[in-house]
Amino acid sequence: MDGIHFLDSLGGIPAADWDALVPDGNPFVSHAFLSGMEAKGCLREDYGWKPHHLGLFEHGRLVAAAPTYLKGNSHGEFVFDWAWASAWERAGGDYYPKLLVASPYSPVTGPRLLVPESPVAEVIRNRLTSALVDEADRLGLSSIHANFLTDADLDAFDDRWLARSDYQFHWHNRGYADFDAFLGALTSKKRRNIRQERAHAHASGLTLEMRGGDELSDSEWRQIHALYELTFDMKGNHAALTARFFQYLGRSLGSNVQIALARDAHDIVAMALFMRGGDALFGRYWGASVDVSGLHFELCYYRGIDYAIREGLARFEPGAQGEHKLARGFLPTLTHSRHYIAHDGFRRAVADALAHEARHREAYREELLTHSPYADR
């Protein structure tokens, strides 16, 4: 099997071949993470996910790839195109299925065009994006969406693709010796507020700790998943990740999965799940069965910052959205996506909407930075 192929599963691709294409150890495009979602019941057609991975093969071996899905809705993507879908369907078109290049349920910037660095890397990336367009046209799809792209991938998307950006809030390590050194870089008001929040959490009587995924028992993983599920249910959302997948993460990624826990005696009553890759920590899931002042901030943010400082990590990305993160040391950071719209008229309409969105986005950033938590802003 040589040339370009689209695959309905990663199950037949050797993990070593796929992971050799991931340049920075990003866990969200690792074979273990993506194939685990497929095998453990997280990606189903009735959830709107159908694997359709792009692979380039030479002499029967995978040499480049892109994690790709046929999507029957826009759930679990975090680059919101509901308005585009509604407009196209009101005009009589079928917006779904569409083609998505992404890591499922993961609003995390990372490699999407998996190409080893070489003198011909740019040529291969261009070949992958052209293959995506050819496939969408062959299937008669409305669009292709490539979300949370790295800078290395951006140049491969030519002017057929519309550019879109947004802001997340990321924490950056300035070489802090410890958490107190980080606090020392903040304004006095922000420093005082964080100390108060941490004090409330520590005064709760709960036992707070950070544990690696490989240190937890199956029973503890079941409790962690139940809290994740409970929080989604309370917000009226669907918890797509299964208990089997949570346990699998702990076994397959080990200490690259980190869990901040709050225990009442032996019972886990709150948790925040993180993943580590390269020089970064990524916050992903939160769940709690108790309402304790400051506990969410302690587990989701301050434990992550403290871990990143201890481990010498360059940054901590706590997840999508959330202006409240600014007051806790997280600064607005651009994320990038690219979008291929097949119909010329629809493409022009989306381009106009994106131009308006971009003007609003930059005004929003300037307003945010007037509220920087850092004393040397």
XYZ file of C-alpha atoms in Angstrom:
377
model
C 0.000 0.000 0.000
C 1.724 3.151 -1.215
C 0.573 6.717 -1.809
C -2.320 8.578 -0.137
C -4.968 6.552 1.690
C -7.820 7.401 4.081
C -8.194 4.986 6.993
C -11.273 4.218 9.071
C -9.199 3.301 12.138
C -5.723 3.613 13.632
C -5.934 0.005 14.783
C -3.944 -1.310 11.824
C -1.176 1.313 12.043
C 1.809 0.359 14.232
C 2.021 2.750 17.175
C 5.758 3.242 16.654
C 5.241 4.311 13.021
C 2.544 6.857 13.945
C 4.349 8.241 16.990
C 7.587 8.661 15.027
C 5.735 11.376 13.091
C 4.781 13.409 16.194
C 7.501 16.067 16.576
C 7.069 17.254 20.165
C 5.600 14.360 22.101
C 2.186 16.030 22.074
C -0.035 13.486 23.858
C -3.230 14.506 22.070
C -2.077 13.209 18.693
C -0.248 10.179 20.051
C -1.313 6.771 18.785
C -2.264 5.756 22.336
C -4.608 8.709 22.824
C -6.298 8.626 19.417
C -6.579 4.858 19.056
C -7.733 4.613 22.660
C -10.631 6.932 21.925
C -11.607 4.693 19.040
C -11.252 1.426 20.960
C -12.816 2.554 24.247
C -16.107 3.867 22.897
C -15.500 7.634 22.845
C -15.781 8.098 19.070
C -19.044 6.817 17.621
C -21.036 7.734 14.550
C -24.071 8.554 16.702
C -21.809 11.041 18.531
C -20.872 12.541 15.147
C -17.368 11.053 14.868
C -16.174 8.711 12.128
C -12.387 8.217 11.798
C -11.126 9.030 8.301
C -7.398 9.417 8.931
C -5.118 10.620 6.159
C -1.985 8.543 5.635
C 0.869 8.778 3.178
C 2.651 5.461 2.651
C 5.957 4.596 1.012
C 7.013 0.960 0.560
C 4.081 -0.032 2.749
C 5.119 2.145 5.694
C 3.431 5.255 7.055
C 5.621 8.328 6.402
C 3.148 11.193 6.980
C -0.364 11.506 8.380
C -3.133 13.726 9.690
C -5.720 12.759 12.352
C -8.923 13.267 10.377
C -12.622 12.630 10.969
C -15.892 12.760 9.089
C -18.089 14.828 11.403
C -21.857 14.634 11.552
C -22.128 17.642 13.881
C -19.842 20.255 15.484
C -19.685 18.839 19.010
C -16.320 18.359 20.714
C -14.368 20.734 18.440
C -14.089 24.075 20.346
C -13.773 26.106 17.139
C -17.380 27.061 16.771
C -19.028 26.944 13.342
C -22.670 26.431 14.341
C -23.667 29.726 12.668
C -22.003 28.653 9.411
C -23.838 25.331 9.485
C -27.167 27.021 10.159
C -26.679 29.542 7.323
C -25.719 26.872 4.785
C -28.609 24.625 5.723
C -31.087 27.530 5.583
C -29.817 28.078 2.026
C -30.707 24.464 1.203
C -27.252 22.888 1.532
C -25.984 19.970 3.594
C -23.267 21.229 5.939
C -22.722 17.780 7.454
C -20.832 15.584 7.126
C -17.736 17.737 6.989
C -14.061 16.816 7.271
C -12.200 17.701 10.483
C -8.451 17.577 11.155
C -8.109 17.693 14.925
C -7.672 15.835 18.179
C -11.155 14.898 19.423
C -12.549 16.803 22.399
C -9.163 18.537 22.813
C -8.873 22.330 22.379
C -5.089 22.052 22.497
C -2.660 23.438 19.917
C -0.518 20.678 18.456
C 0.766 19.150 15.240
C -1.968 18.187 12.789
C 0.118 17.507 9.668
C 2.374 14.792 11.029
C 5.503 15.092 8.928
C 9.088 14.452 10.107
C 11.369 17.440 9.659
C 13.456 17.050 6.516
C 14.385 19.082 3.424
C 11.099 17.959 1.833
C 8.849 18.425 4.893
C 7.122 21.479 3.430
C 6.433 19.635 0.162
C 4.876 16.738 2.063
C 2.713 19.038 4.197
C 1.430 20.672 1.012
C 0.695 17.235 -0.395
C -1.375 16.397 2.672
C -3.495 19.563 2.499
C -4.068 19.028 -1.230
C -5.159 15.452 -0.518
C -7.672 16.740 2.041
C -9.210 19.086 -0.539
C -9.325 16.331 -3.151
C -11.071 14.009 -0.702
C -13.660 16.619 0.313
C -14.387 17.345 -3.330
C -14.615 13.623 -4.143
C -17.132 13.087 -1.343
C -19.055 16.279 -2.123
C -18.498 17.726 1.363
C -19.275 21.319 2.300
C -16.034 22.028 4.110
C -12.809 20.995 5.837
C -11.673 22.352 9.205
C -8.153 22.070 10.645
C -8.190 23.179 14.270
C -5.563 24.310 16.798
C -2.664 24.352 14.363
C 1.002 24.851 15.185
C 3.023 27.525 13.419
C 4.882 24.781 11.521
C 1.631 23.648 9.898
C 0.188 27.029 8.949
C 2.190 27.608 5.755
C 0.823 24.418 4.205
C -2.676 25.908 4.006
C -2.816 28.055 0.871
C -5.282 30.812 -0.022
C -8.045 28.281 -0.651
C -8.257 28.032 3.135
C -9.759 30.769 5.320
C -7.767 31.802 8.390
C -9.375 32.017 11.801
C -7.818 32.774 15.175
C -8.995 33.011 18.755
C -7.554 33.460 22.213
C -6.983 31.015 25.021
C -5.425 31.818 28.382
C -2.014 30.215 28.977
C 0.473 30.461 31.834
C 4.148 30.933 30.925
C 7.036 30.008 33.192
C 9.454 32.895 33.679
C 11.962 30.714 35.467
C 10.147 30.860 38.815
C 11.902 29.093 41.669
C 8.600 28.191 43.337
C 4.957 29.216 43.613
C 5.786 32.132 45.916
C 8.174 33.485 43.278
C 5.323 33.373 40.762
C 3.081 35.219 43.210
C 5.795 37.831 43.623
C 5.477 38.722 39.926
C 1.778 39.609 40.322
C 0.149 42.814 41.468
C -0.504 42.924 45.188
C -4.279 42.609 44.707
C -4.019 39.497 42.536
C -1.431 37.983 44.871
C -3.712 38.521 47.873
C -6.752 37.049 46.106
C -4.867 33.884 45.104
C -3.574 33.371 48.636
C -7.108 33.720 49.965
C -8.461 31.186 47.452
C -5.754 28.695 48.325
C -6.362 29.219 52.040
C -10.077 28.468 51.631
C -9.318 25.220 49.806
C -6.736 24.126 52.387
C -9.075 24.966 55.276
C -11.779 22.657 53.895
C -10.497 19.607 55.769
C -10.051 17.728 52.505
C -6.772 15.998 51.668
C -5.268 17.542 48.526
C -2.653 15.757 46.433
C -1.215 15.318 42.930
C -0.892 11.771 41.597
C 0.380 10.187 38.393
C -2.026 8.173 36.276
C -0.054 4.968 36.845
C -0.340 5.362 40.636
C -4.130 5.067 40.715
C -6.170 1.894 41.131
C -9.065 0.939 38.880
C -11.421 1.870 41.730
C -9.893 5.347 41.963
C -10.181 5.779 38.199
C -13.860 4.856 38.398
C -14.382 7.524 41.049
C -12.542 10.085 38.901
C -14.652 9.263 35.864
C -17.850 9.457 37.915
C -16.929 13.024 38.946
C -16.189 13.970 35.335
C -19.552 12.510 34.293
C -21.407 14.226 37.137
C -20.050 17.639 36.192
C -21.048 17.215 32.541
C -24.525 16.069 33.593
C -24.966 19.063 35.911
C -24.240 21.383 32.970
C -26.602 19.534 30.655
C -23.765 18.266 28.461
C -22.898 14.786 27.247
C -19.856 13.129 28.842
C -18.407 11.386 25.780
C -15.289 9.902 27.390
C -15.878 6.497 28.918
C -14.643 5.049 32.196
C -12.712 2.473 30.159
C -10.889 5.290 28.391
C -9.935 7.001 31.671
C -8.473 3.768 33.048
C -6.722 3.126 29.729
C -5.108 6.599 29.845
C -3.584 5.849 33.217
C -2.179 2.541 32.026
C -0.950 3.688 28.604
C 0.372 7.190 29.369
C 1.380 6.622 32.983
C 2.881 9.656 34.709
C 2.189 11.807 31.644
C -1.325 11.835 33.075
C -1.474 13.836 36.308
C -4.502 14.103 38.589
C -5.051 16.738 41.273
C -7.291 15.112 43.866
C -9.345 16.164 46.862
C -10.266 13.345 49.250
C -12.725 13.175 52.095
C -11.235 10.277 54.029
C -10.887 7.594 51.310
C -13.456 9.045 48.927
C -12.354 11.190 45.993
C -14.735 14.179 45.995
C -13.048 16.445 43.426
C -10.465 16.045 40.702
C -8.698 17.862 37.869
C -7.098 15.787 35.109
C -3.951 17.026 33.333
C -1.782 15.652 30.569
C 1.878 16.366 30.052
C 3.772 16.459 26.761
C 6.988 18.078 25.581
C 7.579 21.200 27.665
C 3.933 21.803 28.571
C 1.169 20.760 30.945
C -2.408 20.668 29.672
C -5.474 20.917 31.896
C -8.408 18.909 30.571
C -11.202 17.750 32.899
C -12.705 18.798 36.218
C -15.278 17.116 38.398
C -16.568 17.558 41.937
C -19.318 16.260 44.188
C -18.755 18.978 46.820
C -18.995 22.764 46.737
C -15.930 24.137 48.507
C -14.771 27.726 48.151
C -11.531 27.969 46.184
C -11.332 24.240 45.444
C -11.861 24.533 41.672
C -9.109 27.150 41.370
C -6.774 25.159 43.613
C -7.072 21.897 41.700
C -7.475 23.205 38.144
C -5.017 26.120 38.198
C -2.744 26.448 41.211
C -1.807 22.771 41.436
C -1.013 22.867 37.714
C 1.156 25.972 38.038
C 2.956 24.492 41.029
C 3.595 21.247 39.117
C 4.875 23.111 36.042
C 7.315 25.107 38.179
C 8.602 22.005 39.989
C 9.057 20.125 36.706
C 10.609 23.061 34.843
C 7.891 23.141 32.180
C 7.674 26.174 29.918
C 3.903 26.623 29.930
C 0.604 25.451 31.286
C -2.508 25.463 29.079
C -5.568 24.989 31.311
C -8.175 24.568 28.564
C -10.533 26.610 26.423
C -12.221 29.909 27.280
C -12.490 31.529 30.686
C -11.663 35.203 31.241
C -11.454 34.445 34.964
C -8.097 32.788 34.241
C -6.533 36.183 33.537
C -6.687 37.186 37.198
C -4.830 33.982 38.077
C -1.750 34.523 35.920
C -2.913 33.227 32.528
C -2.437 35.566 29.563
C -4.277 35.637 26.192
C -2.490 33.504 23.604
C -3.495 33.133 19.947
C -4.749 29.842 18.562
C -5.153 29.183 14.836
C -7.438 27.200 12.552
C -7.902 26.962 8.794
C -11.127 26.300 6.880
C -11.785 25.154 3.322
C -15.277 26.059 2.085
C -16.172 24.311 -1.158
C -18.873 26.685 -2.463
C -17.486 30.033 -3.721
C -20.429 32.156 -2.623
C -20.586 30.571 0.823
C -16.829 30.964 1.119
C -17.096 34.717 0.484
C -19.821 35.054 3.113
C -17.752 33.174 5.708
C -14.678 35.261 4.818
C -16.639 38.469 5.480
C -17.811 37.113 8.828
C -14.250 36.165 9.786
C -12.949 39.647 8.895
C -15.513 41.170 11.262
C -14.658 38.588 13.920
C -10.941 39.416 13.625
C -11.526 43.136 14.248
C -13.539 42.337 17.352
C -10.920 39.833 18.538
C -8.062 42.338 18.507
C -10.124 44.927 20.376
C -10.940 42.216 22.920
C -7.244 41.394 23.385
C -6.321 45.029 23.975
C -9.049 45.290 26.589
C -7.843 42.111 28.315
C -4.270 43.326 28.549
C -5.354 46.451 30.407
C -6.226 44.012 33.214
C -2.943 42.068 33.231
C -2.300 40.479 36.624
C 1.456 41.067 36.378
C 3.128 43.987 38.128
C 5.492 44.648 35.177
C 2.754 44.868 32.527
